[in-house]
PDB file of C-alpha atoms in Angstrom:
ATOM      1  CA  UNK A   1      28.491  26.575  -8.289  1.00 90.00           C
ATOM      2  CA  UNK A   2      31.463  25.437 -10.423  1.00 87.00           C
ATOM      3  CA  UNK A   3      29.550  23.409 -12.579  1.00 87.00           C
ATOM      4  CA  UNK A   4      25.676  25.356 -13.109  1.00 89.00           C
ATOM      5  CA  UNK A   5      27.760  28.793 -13.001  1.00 89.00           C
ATOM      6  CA  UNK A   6      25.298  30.228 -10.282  1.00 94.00           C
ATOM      7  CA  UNK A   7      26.937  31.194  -6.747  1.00 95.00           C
ATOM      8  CA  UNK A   8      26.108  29.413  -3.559  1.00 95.00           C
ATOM      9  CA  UNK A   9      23.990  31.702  -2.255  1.00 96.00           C
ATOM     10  CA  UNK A  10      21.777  31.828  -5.182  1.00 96.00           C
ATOM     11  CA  UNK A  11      21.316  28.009  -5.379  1.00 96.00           C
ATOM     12  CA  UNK A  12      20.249  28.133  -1.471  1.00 96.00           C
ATOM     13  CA  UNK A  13      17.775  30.724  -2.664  1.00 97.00           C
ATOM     14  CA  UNK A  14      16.376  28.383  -5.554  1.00 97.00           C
ATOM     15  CA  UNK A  15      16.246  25.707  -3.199  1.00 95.00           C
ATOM     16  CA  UNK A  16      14.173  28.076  -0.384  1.00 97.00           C
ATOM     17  CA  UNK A  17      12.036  28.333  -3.268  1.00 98.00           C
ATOM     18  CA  UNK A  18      11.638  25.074  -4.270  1.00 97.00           C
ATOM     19  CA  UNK A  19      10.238  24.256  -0.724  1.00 96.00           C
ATOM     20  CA  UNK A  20       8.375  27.423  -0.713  1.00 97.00           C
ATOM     21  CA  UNK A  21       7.084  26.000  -3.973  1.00 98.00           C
ATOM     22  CA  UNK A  22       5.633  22.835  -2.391  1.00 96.00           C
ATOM     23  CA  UNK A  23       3.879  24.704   0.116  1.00 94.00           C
ATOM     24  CA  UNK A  24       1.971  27.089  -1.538  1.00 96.00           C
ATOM     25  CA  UNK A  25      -1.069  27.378  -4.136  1.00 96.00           C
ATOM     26  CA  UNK A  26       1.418  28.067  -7.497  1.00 97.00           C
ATOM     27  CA  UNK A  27       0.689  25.586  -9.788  1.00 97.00           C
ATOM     28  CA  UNK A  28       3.800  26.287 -11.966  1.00 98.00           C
ATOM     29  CA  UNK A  29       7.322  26.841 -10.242  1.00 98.00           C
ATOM     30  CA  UNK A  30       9.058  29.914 -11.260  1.00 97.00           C
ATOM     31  CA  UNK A  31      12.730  29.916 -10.232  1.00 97.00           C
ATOM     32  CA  UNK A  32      14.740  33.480  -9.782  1.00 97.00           C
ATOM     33  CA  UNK A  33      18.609  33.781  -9.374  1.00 97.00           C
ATOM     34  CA  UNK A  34      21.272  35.669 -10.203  1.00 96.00           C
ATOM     35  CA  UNK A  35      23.470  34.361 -12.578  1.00 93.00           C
ATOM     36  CA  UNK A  36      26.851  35.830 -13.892  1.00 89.00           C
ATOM     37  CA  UNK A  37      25.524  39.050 -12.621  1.00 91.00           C
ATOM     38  CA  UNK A  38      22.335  39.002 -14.544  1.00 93.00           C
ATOM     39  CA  UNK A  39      18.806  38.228 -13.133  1.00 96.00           C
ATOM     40  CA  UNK A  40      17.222  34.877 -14.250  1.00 96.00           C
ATOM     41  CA  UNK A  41      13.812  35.272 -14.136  1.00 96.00           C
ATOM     42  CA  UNK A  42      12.926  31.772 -14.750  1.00 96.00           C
ATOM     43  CA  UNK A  43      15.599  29.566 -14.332  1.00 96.00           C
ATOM     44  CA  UNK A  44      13.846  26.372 -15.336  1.00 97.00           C
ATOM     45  CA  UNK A  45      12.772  25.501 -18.548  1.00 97.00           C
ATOM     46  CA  UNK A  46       9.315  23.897 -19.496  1.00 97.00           C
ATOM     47  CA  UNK A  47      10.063  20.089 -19.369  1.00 97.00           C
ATOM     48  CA  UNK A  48      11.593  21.103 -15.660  1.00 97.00           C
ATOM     49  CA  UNK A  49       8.740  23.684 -14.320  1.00 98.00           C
ATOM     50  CA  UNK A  50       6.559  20.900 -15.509  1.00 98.00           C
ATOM     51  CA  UNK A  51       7.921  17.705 -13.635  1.00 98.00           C
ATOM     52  CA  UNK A  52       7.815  19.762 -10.855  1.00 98.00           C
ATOM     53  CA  UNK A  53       4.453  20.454 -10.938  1.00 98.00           C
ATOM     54  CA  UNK A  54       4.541  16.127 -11.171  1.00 98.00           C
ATOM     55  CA  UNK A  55       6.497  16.374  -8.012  1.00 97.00           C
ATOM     56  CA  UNK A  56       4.417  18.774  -6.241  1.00 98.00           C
ATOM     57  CA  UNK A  57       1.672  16.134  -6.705  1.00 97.00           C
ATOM     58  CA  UNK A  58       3.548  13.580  -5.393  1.00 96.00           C
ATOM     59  CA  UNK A  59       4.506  16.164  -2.104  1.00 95.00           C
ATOM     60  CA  UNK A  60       0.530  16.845  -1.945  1.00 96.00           C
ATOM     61  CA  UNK A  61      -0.215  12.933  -1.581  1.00 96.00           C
ATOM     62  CA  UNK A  62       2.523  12.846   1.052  1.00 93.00           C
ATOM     63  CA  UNK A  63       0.573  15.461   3.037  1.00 94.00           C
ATOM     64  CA  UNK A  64      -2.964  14.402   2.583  1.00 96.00           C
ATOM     65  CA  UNK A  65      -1.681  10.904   3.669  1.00 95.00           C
ATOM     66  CA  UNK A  66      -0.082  11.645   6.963  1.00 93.00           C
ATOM     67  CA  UNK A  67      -2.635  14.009   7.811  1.00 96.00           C
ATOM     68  CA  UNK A  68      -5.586  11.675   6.794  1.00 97.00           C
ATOM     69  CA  UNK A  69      -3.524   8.681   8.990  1.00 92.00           C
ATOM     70  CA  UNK A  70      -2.710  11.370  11.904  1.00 91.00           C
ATOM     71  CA  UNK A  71      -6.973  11.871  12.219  1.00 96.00           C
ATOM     72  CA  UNK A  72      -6.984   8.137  11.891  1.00 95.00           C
ATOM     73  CA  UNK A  73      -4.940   7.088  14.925  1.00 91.00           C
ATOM     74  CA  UNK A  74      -6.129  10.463  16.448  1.00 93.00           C
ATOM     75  CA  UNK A  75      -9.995   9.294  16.410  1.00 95.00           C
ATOM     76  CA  UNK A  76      -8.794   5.248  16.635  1.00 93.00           C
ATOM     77  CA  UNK A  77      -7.303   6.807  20.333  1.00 91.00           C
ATOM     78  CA  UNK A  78      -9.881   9.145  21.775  1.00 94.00           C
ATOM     79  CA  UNK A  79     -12.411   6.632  20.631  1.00 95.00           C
ATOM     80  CA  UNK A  80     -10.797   3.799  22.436  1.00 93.00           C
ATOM     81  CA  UNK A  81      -9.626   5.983  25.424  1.00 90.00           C
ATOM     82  CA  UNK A  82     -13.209   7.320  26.037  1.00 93.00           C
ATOM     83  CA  UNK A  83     -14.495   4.293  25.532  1.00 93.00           C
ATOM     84  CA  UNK A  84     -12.341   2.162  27.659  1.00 88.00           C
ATOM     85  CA  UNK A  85     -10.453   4.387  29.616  1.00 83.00           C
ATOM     86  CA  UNK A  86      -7.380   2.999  30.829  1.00 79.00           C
ATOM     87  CA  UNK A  87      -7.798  -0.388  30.124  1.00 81.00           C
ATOM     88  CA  UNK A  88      -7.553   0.966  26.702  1.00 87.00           C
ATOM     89  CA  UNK A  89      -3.881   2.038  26.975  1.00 85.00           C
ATOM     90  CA  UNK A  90      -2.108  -1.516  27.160  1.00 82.00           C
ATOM     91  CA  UNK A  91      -4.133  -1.952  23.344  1.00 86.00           C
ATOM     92  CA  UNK A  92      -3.130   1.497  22.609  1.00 87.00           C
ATOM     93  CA  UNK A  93       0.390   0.805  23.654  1.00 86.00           C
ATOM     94  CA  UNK A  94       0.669  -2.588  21.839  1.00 87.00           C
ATOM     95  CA  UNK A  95      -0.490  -0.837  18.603  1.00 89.00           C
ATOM     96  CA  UNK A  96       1.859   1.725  18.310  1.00 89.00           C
ATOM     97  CA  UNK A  97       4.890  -1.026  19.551  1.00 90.00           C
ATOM     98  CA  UNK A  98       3.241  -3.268  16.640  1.00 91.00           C
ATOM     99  CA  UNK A  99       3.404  -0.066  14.003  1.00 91.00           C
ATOM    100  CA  UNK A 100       6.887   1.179  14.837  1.00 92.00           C
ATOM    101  CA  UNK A 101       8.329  -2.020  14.907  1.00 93.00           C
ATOM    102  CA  UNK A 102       6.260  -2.999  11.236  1.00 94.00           C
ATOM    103  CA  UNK A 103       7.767   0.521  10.179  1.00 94.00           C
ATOM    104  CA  UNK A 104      11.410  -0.142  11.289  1.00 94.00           C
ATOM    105  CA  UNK A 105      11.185  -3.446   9.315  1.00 94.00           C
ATOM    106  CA  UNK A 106       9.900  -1.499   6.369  1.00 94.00           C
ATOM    107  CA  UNK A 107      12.703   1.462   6.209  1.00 92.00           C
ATOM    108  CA  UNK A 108      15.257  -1.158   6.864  1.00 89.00           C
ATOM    109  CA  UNK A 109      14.152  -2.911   3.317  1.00 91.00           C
ATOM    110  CA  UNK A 110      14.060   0.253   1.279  1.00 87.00           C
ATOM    111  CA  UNK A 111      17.338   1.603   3.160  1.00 83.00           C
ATOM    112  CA  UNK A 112      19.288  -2.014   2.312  1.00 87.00           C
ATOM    113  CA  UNK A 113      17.845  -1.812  -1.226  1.00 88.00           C
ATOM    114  CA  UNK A 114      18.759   1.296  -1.596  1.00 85.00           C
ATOM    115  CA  UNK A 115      22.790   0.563  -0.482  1.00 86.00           C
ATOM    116  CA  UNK A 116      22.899  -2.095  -2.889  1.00 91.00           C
ATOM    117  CA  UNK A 117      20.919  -0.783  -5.536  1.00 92.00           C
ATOM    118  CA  UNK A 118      19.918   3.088  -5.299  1.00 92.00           C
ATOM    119  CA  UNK A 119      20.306   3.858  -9.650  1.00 93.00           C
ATOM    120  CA  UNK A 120      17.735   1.034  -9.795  1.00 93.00           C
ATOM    121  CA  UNK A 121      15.399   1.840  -6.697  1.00 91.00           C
ATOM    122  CA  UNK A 122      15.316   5.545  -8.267  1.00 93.00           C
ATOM    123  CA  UNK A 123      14.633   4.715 -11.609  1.00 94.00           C
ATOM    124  CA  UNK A 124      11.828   1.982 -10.724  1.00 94.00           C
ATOM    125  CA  UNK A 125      10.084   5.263  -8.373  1.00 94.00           C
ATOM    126  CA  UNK A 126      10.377   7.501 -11.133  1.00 95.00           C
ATOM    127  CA  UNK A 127       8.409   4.326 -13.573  1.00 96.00           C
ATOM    128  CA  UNK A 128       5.925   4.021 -10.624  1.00 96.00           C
ATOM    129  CA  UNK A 129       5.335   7.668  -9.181  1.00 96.00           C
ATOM    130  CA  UNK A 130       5.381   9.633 -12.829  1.00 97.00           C
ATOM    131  CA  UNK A 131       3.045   8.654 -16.174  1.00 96.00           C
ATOM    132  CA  UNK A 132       5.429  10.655 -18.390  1.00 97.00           C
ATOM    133  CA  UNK A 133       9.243  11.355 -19.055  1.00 97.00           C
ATOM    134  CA  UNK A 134       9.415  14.107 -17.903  1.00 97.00           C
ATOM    135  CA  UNK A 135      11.971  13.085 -15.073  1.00 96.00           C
ATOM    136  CA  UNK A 136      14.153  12.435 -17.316  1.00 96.00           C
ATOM    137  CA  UNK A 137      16.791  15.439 -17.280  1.00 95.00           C
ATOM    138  CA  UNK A 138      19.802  16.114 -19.030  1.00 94.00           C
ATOM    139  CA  UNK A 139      22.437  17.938 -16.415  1.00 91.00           C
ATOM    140  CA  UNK A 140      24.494  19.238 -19.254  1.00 92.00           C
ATOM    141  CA  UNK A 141      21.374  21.921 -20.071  1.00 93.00           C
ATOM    142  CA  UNK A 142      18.703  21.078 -17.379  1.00 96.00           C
ATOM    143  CA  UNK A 143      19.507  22.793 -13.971  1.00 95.00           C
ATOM    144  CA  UNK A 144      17.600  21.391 -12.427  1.00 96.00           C
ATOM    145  CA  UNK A 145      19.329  17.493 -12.192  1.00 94.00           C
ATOM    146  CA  UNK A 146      22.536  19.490 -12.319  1.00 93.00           C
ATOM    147  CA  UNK A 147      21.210  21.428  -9.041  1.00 94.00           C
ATOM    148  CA  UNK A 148      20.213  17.918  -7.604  1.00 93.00           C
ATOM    149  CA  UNK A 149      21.836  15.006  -9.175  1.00 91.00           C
ATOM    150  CA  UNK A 150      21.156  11.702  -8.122  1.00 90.00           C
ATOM    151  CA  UNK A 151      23.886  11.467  -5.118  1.00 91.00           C
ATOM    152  CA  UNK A 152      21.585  14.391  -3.274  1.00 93.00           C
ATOM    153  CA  UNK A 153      18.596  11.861  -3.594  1.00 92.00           C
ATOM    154  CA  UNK A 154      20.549   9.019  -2.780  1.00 92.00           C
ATOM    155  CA  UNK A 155      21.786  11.215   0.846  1.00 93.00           C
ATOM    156  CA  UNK A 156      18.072  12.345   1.273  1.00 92.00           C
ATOM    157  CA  UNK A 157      16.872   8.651   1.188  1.00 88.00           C
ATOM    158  CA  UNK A 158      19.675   7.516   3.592  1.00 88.00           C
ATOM    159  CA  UNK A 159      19.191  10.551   6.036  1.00 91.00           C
ATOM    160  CA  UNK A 160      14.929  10.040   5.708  1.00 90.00           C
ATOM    161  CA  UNK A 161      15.537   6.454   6.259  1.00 88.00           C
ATOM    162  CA  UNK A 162      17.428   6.778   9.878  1.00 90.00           C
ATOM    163  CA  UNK A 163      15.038   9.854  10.976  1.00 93.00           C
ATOM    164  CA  UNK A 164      12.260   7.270  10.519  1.00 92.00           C
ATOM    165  CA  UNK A 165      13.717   4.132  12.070  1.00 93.00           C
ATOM    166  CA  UNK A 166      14.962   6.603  15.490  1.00 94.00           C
ATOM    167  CA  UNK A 167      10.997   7.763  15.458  1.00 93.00           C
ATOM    168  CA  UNK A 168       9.887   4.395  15.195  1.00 93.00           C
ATOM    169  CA  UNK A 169      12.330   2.953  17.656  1.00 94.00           C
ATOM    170  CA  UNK A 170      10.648   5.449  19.800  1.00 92.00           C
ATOM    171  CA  UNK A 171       7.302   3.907  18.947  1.00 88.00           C
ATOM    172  CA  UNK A 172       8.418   0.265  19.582  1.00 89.00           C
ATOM    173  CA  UNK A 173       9.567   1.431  22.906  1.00 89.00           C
ATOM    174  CA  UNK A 174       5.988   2.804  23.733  1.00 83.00           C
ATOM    175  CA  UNK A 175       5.109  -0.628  22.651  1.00 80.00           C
ATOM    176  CA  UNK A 176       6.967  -2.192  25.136  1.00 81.00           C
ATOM    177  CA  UNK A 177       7.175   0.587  28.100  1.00 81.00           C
ATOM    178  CA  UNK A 178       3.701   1.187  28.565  1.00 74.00           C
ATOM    179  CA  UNK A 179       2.422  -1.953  29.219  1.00 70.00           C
ATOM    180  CA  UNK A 180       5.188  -2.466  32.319  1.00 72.00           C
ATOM    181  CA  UNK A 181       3.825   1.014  33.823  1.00 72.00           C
ATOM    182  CA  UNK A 182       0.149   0.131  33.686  1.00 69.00           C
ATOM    183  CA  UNK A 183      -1.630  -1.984  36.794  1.00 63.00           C
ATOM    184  CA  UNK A 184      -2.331  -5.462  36.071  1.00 63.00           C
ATOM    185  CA  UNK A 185      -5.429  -6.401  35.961  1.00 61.00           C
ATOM    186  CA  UNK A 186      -6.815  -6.702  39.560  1.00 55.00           C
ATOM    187  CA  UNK A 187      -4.311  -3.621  41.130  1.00 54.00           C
ATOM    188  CA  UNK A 188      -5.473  -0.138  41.269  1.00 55.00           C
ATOM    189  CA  UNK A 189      -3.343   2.852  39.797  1.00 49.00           C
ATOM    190  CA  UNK A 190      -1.517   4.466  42.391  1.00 46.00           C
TER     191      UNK A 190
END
């Protein structure tokens, strides 16, 4: 608030729109808040309104991914379970070990490279994810970097980074739970 000159409780209101933003049809942002008293109307200015339609891209792929690799693993299971029934579980469980323990390793890289090197992990994403410059914000008169400068991206990395190694410690213990609770082959379930 001290530094954008908009009160708390309007910058939790841009940011509920900002995520309302990603999940709805718009395809340009429009950003509302009270300011000094006075309604902004549009808060951001063209070079911002458009990276974030650049980012809302990026948020779409995110979605269409898990979902498409959700039906994947969905069909891959109800394919295999129909087919094989139980004896299908001890794969099923080994799979899912195999991926959460593949995705633990993963996170761990990106979360290591990003304690030792976060400015330069961030900048080579923005060279990878975006063909223009767009990302490239000045905080003195974009409020949008000044709203979420680089040490919120830096937290939201961190905090995404140990969600997704607890899940997939969860899946690595599926991996190696599963198999112990089966029958060998030979005994009959209980």
């Amino acid at each position: 608030p001290a530094y954008t000159g908009i009160e708390r409780d309007e910058l939790i209101s841009a940011s509920r729109q900002i995520r309302d933003y990603f999940n709805n049809d718009d395809e340009f942002i429009t950003i509302s808040v009270v300011q000094g008293g006075i309604l902004v109307p549009s808060l951001y200015n063209s070079r911002e309104v458009l990276h974030m339609k650049d980012v809302k891209g990026l948020v779409k792929g995110v979605y269409w991914t898990q979902w498409l690799t959700g039906a994947y693993m969905a069909t891959f299971s109800v394919i295999g379970l129909v087919s094989a029934r139980r004896r299908f579980l001890a794969r099923l469980g080994r799979h899912v070990g195999l991926g959460g323990t593949a995705t633990i390793g993963l996170v761990l890289v990106v979360g290591l490279a990003s304690l030792i090197g976060f400015e330069r992990l961030f900048l080579a994403f923005h060279l990878v994810s975006f063909s223009n410059d767009l990302w490239q914000l000045d905080p003195r008169r974009d409020y949008l970097i000044a709203m979420f400068p680089e040490g919120f991206f830096f937290d939201a990395t961190i905090w995404t980074a140990g969600s997704t190694v607890a899940e997939a410690a969860v899946l690595a213990l599926v991996g190696l739970v599963l198999p112990r609770w089966l029958p060998r082959k030979g005994q009959r379930a209980a």
